[in-house]
Coordinates of C-alpha atoms in Angstrom, one line a residue:
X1 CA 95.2 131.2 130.9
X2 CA 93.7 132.6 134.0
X3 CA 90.5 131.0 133.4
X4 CA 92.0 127.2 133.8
X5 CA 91.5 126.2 137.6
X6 CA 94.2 123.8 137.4
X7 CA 96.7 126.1 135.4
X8 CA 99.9 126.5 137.5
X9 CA 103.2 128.7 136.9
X10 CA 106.0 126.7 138.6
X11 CA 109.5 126.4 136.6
X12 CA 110.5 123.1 135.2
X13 CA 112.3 120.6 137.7
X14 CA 116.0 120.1 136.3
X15 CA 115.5 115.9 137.2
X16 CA 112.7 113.7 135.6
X17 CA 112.9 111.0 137.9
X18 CA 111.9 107.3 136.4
X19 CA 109.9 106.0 133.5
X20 CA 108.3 102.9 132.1
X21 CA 111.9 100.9 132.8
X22 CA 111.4 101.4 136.4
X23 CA 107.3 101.5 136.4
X24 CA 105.9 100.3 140.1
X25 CA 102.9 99.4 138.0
X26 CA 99.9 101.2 140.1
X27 CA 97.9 101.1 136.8
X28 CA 94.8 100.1 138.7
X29 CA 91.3 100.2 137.8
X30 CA 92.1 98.0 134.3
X31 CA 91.1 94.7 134.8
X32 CA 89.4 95.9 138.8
X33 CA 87.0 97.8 137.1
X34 CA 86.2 95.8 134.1
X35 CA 82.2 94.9 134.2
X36 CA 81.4 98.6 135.7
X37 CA 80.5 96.7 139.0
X38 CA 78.3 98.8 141.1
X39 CA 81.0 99.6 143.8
X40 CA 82.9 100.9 140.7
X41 CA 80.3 102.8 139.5
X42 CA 79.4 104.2 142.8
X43 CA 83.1 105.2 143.3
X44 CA 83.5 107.1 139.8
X45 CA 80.1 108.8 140.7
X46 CA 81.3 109.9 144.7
X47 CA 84.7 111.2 142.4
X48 CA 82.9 113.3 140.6
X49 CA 80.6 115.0 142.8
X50 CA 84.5 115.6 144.9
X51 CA 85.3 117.8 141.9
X52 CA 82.4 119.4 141.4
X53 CA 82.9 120.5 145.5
X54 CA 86.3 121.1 144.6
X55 CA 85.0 124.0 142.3
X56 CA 86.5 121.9 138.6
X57 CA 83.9 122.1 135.9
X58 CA 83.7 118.4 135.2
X59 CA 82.1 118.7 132.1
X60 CA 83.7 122.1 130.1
X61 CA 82.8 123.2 126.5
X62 CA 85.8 123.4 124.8
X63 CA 89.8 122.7 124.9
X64 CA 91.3 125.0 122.1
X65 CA 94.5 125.5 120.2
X66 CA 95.5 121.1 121.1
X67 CA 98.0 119.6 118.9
X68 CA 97.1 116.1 117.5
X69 CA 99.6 113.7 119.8
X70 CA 101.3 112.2 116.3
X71 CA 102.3 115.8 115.6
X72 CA 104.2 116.3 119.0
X73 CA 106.0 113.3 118.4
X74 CA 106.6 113.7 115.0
X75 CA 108.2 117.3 116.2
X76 CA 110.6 115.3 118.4
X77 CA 111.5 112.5 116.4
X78 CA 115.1 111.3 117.3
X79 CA 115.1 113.2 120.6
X80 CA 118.1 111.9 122.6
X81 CA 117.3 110.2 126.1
X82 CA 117.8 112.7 128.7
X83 CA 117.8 115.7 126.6
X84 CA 115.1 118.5 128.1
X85 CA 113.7 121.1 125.1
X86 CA 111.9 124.5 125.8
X87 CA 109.3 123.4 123.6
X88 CA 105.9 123.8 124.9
X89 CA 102.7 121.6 123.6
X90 CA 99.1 121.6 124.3
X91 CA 97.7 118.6 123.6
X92 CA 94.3 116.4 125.1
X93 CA 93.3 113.0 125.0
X94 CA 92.0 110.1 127.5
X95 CA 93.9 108.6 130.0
X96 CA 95.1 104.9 129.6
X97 CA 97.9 103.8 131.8
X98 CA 99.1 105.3 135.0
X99 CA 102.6 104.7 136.8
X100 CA 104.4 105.7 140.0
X101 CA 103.3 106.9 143.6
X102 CA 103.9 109.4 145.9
X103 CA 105.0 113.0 144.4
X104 CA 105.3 112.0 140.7
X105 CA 103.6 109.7 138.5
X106 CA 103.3 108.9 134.7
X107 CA 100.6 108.8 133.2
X108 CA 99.4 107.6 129.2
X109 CA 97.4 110.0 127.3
X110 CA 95.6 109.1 123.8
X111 CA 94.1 110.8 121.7
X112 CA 92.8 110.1 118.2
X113 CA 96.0 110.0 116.5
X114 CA 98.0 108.8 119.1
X115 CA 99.7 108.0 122.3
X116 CA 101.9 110.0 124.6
X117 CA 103.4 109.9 127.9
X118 CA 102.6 112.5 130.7
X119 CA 105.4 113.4 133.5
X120 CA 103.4 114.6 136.4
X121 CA 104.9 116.1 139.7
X122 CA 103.6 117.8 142.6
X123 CA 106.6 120.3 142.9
X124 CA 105.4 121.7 139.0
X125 CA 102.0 121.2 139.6
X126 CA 101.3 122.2 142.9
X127 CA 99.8 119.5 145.9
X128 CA 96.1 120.4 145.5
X129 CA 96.1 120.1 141.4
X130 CA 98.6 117.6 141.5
X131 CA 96.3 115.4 144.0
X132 CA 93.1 115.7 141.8
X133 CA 95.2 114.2 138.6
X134 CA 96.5 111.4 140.6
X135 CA 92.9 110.8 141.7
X136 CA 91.4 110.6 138.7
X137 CA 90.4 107.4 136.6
X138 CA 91.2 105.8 134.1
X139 CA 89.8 106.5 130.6
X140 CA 89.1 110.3 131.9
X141 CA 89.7 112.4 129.6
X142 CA 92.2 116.0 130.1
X143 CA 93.9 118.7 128.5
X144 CA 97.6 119.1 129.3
X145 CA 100.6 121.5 128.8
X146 CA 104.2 121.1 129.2
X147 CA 107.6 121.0 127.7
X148 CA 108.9 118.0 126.1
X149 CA 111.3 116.1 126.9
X150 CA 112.9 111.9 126.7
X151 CA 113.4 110.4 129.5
X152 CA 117.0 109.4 130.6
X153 CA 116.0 105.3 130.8
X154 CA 115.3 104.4 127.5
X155 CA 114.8 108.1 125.8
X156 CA 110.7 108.2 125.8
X157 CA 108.7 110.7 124.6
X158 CA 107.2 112.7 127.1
X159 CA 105.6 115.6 128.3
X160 CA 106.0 117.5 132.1
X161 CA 103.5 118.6 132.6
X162 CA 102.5 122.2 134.4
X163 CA 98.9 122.3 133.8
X164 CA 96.2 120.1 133.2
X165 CA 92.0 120.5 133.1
X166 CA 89.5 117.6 133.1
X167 CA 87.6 118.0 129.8
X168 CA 85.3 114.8 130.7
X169 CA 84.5 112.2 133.4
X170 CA 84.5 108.7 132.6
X171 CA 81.6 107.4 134.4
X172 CA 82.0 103.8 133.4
X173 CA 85.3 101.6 133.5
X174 CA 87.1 101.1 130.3
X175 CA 88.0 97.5 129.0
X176 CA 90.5 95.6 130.1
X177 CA 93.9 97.3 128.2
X178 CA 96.0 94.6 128.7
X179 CA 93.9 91.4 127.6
X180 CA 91.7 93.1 125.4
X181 CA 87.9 93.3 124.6
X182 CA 88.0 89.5 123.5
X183 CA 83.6 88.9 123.8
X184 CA 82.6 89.5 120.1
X185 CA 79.2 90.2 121.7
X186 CA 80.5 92.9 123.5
X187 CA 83.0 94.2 120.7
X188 CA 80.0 94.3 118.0
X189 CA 77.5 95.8 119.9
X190 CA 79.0 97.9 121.3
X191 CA 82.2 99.3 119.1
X192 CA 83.1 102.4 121.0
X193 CA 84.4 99.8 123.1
X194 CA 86.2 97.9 120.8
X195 CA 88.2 101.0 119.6
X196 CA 89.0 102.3 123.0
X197 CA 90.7 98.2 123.9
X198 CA 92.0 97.0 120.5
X199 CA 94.2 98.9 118.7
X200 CA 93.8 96.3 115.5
X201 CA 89.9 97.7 115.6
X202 CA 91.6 101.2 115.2
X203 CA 93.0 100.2 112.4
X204 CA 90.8 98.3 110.3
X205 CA 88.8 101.4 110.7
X206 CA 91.1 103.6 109.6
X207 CA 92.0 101.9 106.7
X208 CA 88.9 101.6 105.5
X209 CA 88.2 105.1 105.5
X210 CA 92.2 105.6 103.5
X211 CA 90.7 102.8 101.0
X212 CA 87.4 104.3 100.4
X213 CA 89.1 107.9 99.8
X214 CA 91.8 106.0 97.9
X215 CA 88.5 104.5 95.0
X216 CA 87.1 108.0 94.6
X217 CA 90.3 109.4 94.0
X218 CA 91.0 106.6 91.3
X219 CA 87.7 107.8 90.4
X220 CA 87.6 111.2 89.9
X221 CA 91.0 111.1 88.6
X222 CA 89.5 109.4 85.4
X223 CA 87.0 112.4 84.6
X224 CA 84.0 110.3 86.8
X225 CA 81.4 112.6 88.7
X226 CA 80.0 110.9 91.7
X227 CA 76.2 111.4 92.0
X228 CA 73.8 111.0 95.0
X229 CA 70.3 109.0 93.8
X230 CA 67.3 107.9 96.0
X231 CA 67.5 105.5 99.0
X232 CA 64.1 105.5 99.3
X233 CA 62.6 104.1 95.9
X234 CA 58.9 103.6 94.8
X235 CA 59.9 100.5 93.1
X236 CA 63.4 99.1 93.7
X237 CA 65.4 97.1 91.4
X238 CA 69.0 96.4 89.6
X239 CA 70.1 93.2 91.8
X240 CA 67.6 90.1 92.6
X241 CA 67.1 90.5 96.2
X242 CA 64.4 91.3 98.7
X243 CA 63.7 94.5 99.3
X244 CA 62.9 96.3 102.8
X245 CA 59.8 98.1 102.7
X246 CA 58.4 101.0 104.6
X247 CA 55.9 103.5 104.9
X248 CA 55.5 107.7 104.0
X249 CA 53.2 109.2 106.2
X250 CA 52.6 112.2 104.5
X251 CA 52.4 110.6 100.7
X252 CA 50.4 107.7 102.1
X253 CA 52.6 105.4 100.1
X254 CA 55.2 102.7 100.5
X255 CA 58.6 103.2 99.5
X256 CA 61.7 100.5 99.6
X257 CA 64.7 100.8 101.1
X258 CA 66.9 100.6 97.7
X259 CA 68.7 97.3 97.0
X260 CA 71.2 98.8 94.2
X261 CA 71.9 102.2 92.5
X262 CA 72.2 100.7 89.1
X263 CA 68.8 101.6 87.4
X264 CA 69.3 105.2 88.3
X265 CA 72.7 105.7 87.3
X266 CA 72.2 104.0 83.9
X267 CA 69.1 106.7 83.6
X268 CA 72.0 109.3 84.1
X269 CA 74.1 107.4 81.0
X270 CA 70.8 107.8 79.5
X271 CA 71.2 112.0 80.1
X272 CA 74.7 112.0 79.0
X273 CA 76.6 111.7 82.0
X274 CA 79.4 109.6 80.7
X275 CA 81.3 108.6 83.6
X276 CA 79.2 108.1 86.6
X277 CA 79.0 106.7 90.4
X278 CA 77.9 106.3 93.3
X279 CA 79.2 105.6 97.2
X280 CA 76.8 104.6 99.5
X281 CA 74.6 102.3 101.3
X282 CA 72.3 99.6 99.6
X283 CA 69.9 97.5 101.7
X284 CA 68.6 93.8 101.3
X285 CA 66.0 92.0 103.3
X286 CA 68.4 88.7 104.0
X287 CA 70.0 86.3 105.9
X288 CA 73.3 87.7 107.8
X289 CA 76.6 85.7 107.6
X290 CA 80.0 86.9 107.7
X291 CA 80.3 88.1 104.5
X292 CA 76.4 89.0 104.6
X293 CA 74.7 92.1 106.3
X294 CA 71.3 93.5 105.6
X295 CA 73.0 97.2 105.2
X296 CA 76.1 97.5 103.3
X297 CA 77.9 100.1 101.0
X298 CA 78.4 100.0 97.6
X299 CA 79.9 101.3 95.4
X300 CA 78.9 101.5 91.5
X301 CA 80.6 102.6 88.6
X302 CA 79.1 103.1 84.5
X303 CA 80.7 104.2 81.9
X304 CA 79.8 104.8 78.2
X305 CA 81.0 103.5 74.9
X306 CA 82.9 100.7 77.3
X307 CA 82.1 96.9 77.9
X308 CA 82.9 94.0 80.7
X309 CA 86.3 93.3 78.9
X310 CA 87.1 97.2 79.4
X311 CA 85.1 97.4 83.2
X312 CA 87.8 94.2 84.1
X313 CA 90.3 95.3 83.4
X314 CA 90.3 98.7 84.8
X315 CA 88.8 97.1 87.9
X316 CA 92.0 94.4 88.6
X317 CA 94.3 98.3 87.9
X318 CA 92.1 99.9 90.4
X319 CA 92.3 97.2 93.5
X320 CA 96.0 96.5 93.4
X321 CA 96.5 100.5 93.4
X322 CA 94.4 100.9 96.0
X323 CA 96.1 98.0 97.5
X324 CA 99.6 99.7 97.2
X325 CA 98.9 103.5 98.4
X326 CA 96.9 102.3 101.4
X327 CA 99.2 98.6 102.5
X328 CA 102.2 99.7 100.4
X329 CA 102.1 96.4 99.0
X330 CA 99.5 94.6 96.4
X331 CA 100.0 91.3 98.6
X332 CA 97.8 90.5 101.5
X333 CA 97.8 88.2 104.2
X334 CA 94.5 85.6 104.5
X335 CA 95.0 82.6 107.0
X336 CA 98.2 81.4 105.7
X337 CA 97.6 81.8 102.5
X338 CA 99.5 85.2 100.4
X339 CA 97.1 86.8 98.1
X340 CA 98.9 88.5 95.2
X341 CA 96.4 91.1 93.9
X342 CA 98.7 92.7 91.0
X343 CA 96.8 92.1 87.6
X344 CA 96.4 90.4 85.3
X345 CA 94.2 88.2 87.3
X346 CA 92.9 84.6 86.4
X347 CA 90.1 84.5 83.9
X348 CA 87.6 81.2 84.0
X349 CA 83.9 81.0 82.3
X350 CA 81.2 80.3 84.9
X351 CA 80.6 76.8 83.2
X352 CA 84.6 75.8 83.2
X353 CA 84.6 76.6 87.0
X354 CA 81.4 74.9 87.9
X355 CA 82.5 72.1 85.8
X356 CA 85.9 71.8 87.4
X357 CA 84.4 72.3 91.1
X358 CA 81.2 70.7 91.1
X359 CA 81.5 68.1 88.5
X360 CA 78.2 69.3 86.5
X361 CA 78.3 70.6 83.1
X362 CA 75.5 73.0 83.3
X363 CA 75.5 73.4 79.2
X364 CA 74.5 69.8 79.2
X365 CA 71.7 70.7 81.8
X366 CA 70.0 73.0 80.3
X367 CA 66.4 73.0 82.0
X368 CA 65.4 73.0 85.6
X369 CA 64.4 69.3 85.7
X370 CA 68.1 68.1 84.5
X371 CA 69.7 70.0 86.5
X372 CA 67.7 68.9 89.7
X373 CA 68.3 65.1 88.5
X374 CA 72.2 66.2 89.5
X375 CA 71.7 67.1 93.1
X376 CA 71.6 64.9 96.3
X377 CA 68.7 66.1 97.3
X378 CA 65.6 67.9 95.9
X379 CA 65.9 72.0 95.9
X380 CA 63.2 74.0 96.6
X381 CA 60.1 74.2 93.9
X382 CA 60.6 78.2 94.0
X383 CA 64.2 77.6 92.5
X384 CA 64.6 78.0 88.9
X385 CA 67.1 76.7 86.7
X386 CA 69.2 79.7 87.5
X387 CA 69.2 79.9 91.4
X388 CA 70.4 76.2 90.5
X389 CA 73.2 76.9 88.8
X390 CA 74.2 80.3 91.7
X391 CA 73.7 77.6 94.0
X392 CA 76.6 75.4 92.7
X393 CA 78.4 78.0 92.4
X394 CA 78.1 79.9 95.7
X395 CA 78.7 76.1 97.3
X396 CA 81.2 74.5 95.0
X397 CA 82.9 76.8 93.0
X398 CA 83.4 80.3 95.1
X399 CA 85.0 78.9 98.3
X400 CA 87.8 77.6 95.9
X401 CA 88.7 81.1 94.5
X402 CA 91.6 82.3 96.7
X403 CA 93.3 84.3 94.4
X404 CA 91.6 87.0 92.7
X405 CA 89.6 85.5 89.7
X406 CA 87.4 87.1 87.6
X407 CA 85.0 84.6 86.4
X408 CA 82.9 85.1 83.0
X409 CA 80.1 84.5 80.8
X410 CA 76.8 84.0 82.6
X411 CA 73.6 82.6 81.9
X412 CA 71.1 85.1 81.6
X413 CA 68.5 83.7 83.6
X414 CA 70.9 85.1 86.2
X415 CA 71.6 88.6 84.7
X416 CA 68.2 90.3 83.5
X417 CA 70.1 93.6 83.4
X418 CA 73.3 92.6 81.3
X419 CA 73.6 92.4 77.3
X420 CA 73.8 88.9 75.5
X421 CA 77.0 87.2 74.6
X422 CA 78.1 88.2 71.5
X423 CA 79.3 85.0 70.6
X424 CA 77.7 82.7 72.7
X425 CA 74.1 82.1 73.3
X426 CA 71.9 81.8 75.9
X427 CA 75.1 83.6 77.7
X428 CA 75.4 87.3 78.8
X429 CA 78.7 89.6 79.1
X430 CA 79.1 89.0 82.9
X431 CA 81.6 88.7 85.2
X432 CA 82.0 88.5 88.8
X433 CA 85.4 88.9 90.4
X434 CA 86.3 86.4 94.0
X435 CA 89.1 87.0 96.0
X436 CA 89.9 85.0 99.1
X437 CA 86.9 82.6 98.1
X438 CA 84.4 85.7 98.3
X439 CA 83.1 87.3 95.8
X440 CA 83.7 91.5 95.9
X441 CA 82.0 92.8 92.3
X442 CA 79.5 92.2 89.6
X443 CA 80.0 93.8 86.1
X444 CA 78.0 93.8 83.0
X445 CA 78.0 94.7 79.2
X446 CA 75.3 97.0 80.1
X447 CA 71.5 95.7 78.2
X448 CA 70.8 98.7 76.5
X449 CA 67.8 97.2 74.0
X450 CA 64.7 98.4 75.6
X451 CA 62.9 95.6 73.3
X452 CA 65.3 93.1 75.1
X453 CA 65.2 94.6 78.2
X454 CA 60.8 94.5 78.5
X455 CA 61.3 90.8 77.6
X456 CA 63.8 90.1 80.6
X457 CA 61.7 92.0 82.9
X458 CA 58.8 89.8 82.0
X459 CA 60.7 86.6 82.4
X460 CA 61.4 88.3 86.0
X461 CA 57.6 88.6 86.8
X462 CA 57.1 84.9 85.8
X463 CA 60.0 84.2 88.8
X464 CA 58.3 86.5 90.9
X465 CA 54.8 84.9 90.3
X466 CA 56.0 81.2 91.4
X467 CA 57.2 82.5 94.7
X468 CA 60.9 83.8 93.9
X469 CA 60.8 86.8 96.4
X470 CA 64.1 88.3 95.1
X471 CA 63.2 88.5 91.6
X472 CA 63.4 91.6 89.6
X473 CA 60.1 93.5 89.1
X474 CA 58.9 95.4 86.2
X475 CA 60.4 99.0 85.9
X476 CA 58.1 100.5 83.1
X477 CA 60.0 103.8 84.0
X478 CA 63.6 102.4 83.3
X479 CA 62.2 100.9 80.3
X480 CA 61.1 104.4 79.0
X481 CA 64.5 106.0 79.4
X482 CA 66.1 103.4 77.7
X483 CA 63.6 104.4 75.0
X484 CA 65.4 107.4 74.8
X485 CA 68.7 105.7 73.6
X486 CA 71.6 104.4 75.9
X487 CA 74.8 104.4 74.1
X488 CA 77.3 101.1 75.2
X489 CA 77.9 100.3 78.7
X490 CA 80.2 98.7 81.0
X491 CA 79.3 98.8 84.7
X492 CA 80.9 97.3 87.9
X493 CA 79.2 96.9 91.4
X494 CA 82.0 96.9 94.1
X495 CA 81.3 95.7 98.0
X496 CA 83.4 97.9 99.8
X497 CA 82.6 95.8 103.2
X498 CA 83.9 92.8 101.2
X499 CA 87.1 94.7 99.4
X500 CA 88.2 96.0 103.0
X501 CA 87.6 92.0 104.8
X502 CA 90.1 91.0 101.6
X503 CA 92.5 94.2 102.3
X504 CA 93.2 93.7 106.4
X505 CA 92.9 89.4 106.7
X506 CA 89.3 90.0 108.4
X507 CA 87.3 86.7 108.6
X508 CA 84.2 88.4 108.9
X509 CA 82.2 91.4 107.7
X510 CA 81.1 92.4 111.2
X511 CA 84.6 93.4 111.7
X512 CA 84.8 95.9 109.2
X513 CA 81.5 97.1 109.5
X514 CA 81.3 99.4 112.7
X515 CA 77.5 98.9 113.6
X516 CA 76.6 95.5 111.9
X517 CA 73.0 94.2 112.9
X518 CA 72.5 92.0 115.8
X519 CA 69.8 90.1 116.9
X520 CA 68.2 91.6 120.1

């Protein structure tokens, strides 16, 4: 370990002096520096160039053979305070917290999976190395060795430390530890900040990464292949939305960012792909609220010879066992309200709940004009009877749905993609499923009548010709591979954004969403 200009070969001091029970609190530069003042700046820039004259490579390429910080502590588990071991770790991180004066100091060192505390004396370390650690700043980031021990007050974990490197130089302050990153400004646009000062951050994050692994394993456990289809489209479709559009160069046509994966995966059903999905990102051209953001990920599921009954209840199965292996429980906390996600969950036809919510029985108002007579106020001329009847329900009926509800039978001037009622006409085999009064997934009785399916598409142009941009438009392409025979259907579209802000009490997408869009 020649090659380390900071590695040192002193024995192990027999006495470990004081810990966080007796700290004399010299964790400056937390709330000082916050802002990156010029003076600060300045400062962490003159520090630098002092260990670049000091010969330390400020900036090296690697720091191999580290432990993840969780593991050392896991190693050392139940360590009784005051007991020394010979056990020696490697291990790197950033520095958050430093303690104590003089010739020894504590310092807090995080990495990725955790936290640890360092023991750093100048006796071990020698006074030249030991005087550029306790010079550096907080939130640079070393490599350590050293023999673990816990302390004598109050038994923690630590590390003494006989050689350290820098591995990077914080240029820049980092946030306030102790009061947080609290401007939402600040935490949204800029999320590597967010994660360095809020450990709840952390873990929303992580959590959503368990619960995404946790719904392909579900998955693929049930014989499902997950397949990769176009983000850029020549004609986008399978959701009424408006589309992004931009240009190829090289082709010297447009293309559109897609709005949904459905149209292709049902083409794959069509090849005799049974059990199908797909994981990814969908885009739509619209407004942004909290539970609205013009990227988002989906994820889509289709699978033969099955229907909407079949798709909801394996959907309720999936969600509270996703749920359990990722919270250990299938209740979560929203406001004060407890949300028990263990199935069965409520069932409700569109009409009962609009009925119940709004006051309007939408059977009884069956054209655009009737409905309209209904409302306080006059809707939009672009607004057909069915963006009537998604408006009382987006305003009356899904802000009431708290606990998970699946809620069924829609009219198909909402669903041009889904197959009709069996028993009920004018209706199609729909449901959408709200939890915490948002809703999370769409699923239909797959329309697999290409007859049926030119008609709906036409009824779509006539939206799109009086001015409703998000209509569907005419796939002649789908149609043909429906052509080709689709067997029975049932297929779900899940908002993983939305499932995680249900899963960790978040009131808003943008906190589960690492980059959400911002205006400039």
């Amino acid at each position: 370990m020649s090659d380390r200009p900071q590695d040192n070969d002193h024995p192990l001091p027999s006495d470990r002096g004081d810990d966080r029970a007796s700290q004399s609190d010299s964790r400056e530069g937390v709330g000082a520096e916050e802002g990156g003042g010029t003076d600060v700046l300045r400062d962490r820039r003159e520090k630098l160039e002092r260990l670049k004259d000091a010969g330390i490579e400020v900036f090296p390429h690697e720091f191999p053979e580290r432990e993840d910080i969780a593991e050392v502590r896991a190693a050392h588990e139940g360590l009784a305070p005051g007991i020394e071991t010979e056990s020696r770790h490697r291990v790197a991180g950033r520095i958050v917290a430093r303690r104590g004066h003089g010739k020894a100091c504590f310092l807090d060192l995080r990495d990725g999976s955790g936290q640890i505390q360092l023991h750093a004396r100048e006796d071990l370390l020698g006074a030249e190395p030991y005087g550029l650690l306790v010079d550096l700043d907080l939130g640079d980031m070393i490599g350590v060795e050293g023999t673990a021990l816990a302390t004598e007050r109050g038994g923690e974990l630590s590390l003494a430390i006989d050689r350290w490197r820098l591995l990077a130089k914080s240029l820049r302050p980092p946030p306030d530890k102790f009061h947080g990153l609290e401007d939402v400004e600040t935490r949204y646009r800029h999320r590597e900040l967010d994660l360095l000062a809020n450990e709840e951050s952390r873990r929303i994050f992580t959590l959503r990464a368990r619960a995404i692994a946790e719904l392909r394993r579900w998955l693929d456990d049930r014989g499902f292949v997950e397949v990769e289809t176009p983000v850029l489209q020549p004609l986008y479709g399978g959701a009424l939305a408006r589309p992004f559009v931009t240009h190829h160069n090289a082709l010297d046509r447009d293309f559109y960012l897609r709005i949904a994966t459905e149209l292709y995966l049902k083409r794959l059903v069509v090849g005799g792909i049974d059990r199908v999905y797909e994981l990814g990102k969908d885009f739509r051209n619209e407004g942004v609220s909290h539970k609205h953001n013009p990227e988002f990920t989906m994820l889509e599921w289709y699978e033969a010879y099955a229907d909407y009954g079949k798709t909801a209840h394996d959907f309720e199965l999936m969600v509270a066992e996703v749920a359990e292996r990722v919270l250990g429980t299938t209740k979560v906390e929203r406001g004060e309200v407890t949300i028990d996600l263990t199935p069965p969950w409520k069932r409700v036809t569109l009409r009962d709940a609009i009925r119940e919510h709004a006051g309007v029985d939408i059977a009884e108002h069956p054209t655009r004009e009737a409905l309209a007579a209904t409302m306080d106020s006059e809707p939009d001329p672009a607004e057909g009877w069915g963006k009537l009847v998604d408006g009382l329900l987006a305003k009356s009926v899904e802000p009431e749905l708290i606990q998970p509800t699946f809620l069924l039978d829609y009219p198909v001037e909402l669903s041009p993609f889904a197959k009709a009622h069996r028993a009920e006409e004018g209706l199609v085999e729909r449901w959408e499923a709200f939890i915490g009064g948002v809703e999370i997934a769409n699923s239909f009785s797959e329309l697999n009548d290409p007859d049926e399916q030119r008609r709906r598409f036409e009824q779509q142009a006539a939206e799109l010709a009086r001015g409703d941009e998000e209509a569907q438009p005419f796939d002649e392409v789908f149609l043909e591979a429906l052509e080709h025979g689709m067997p029975p259907t049932g297929g779900v579209g899940l908002g993983i954004d939305r499932l995680v802000m249900m899963l960790t009490g978040a009131r808003s997408l943008r906190e589960v969403v690492l980059f959400p869009a911002m205006r400039s």
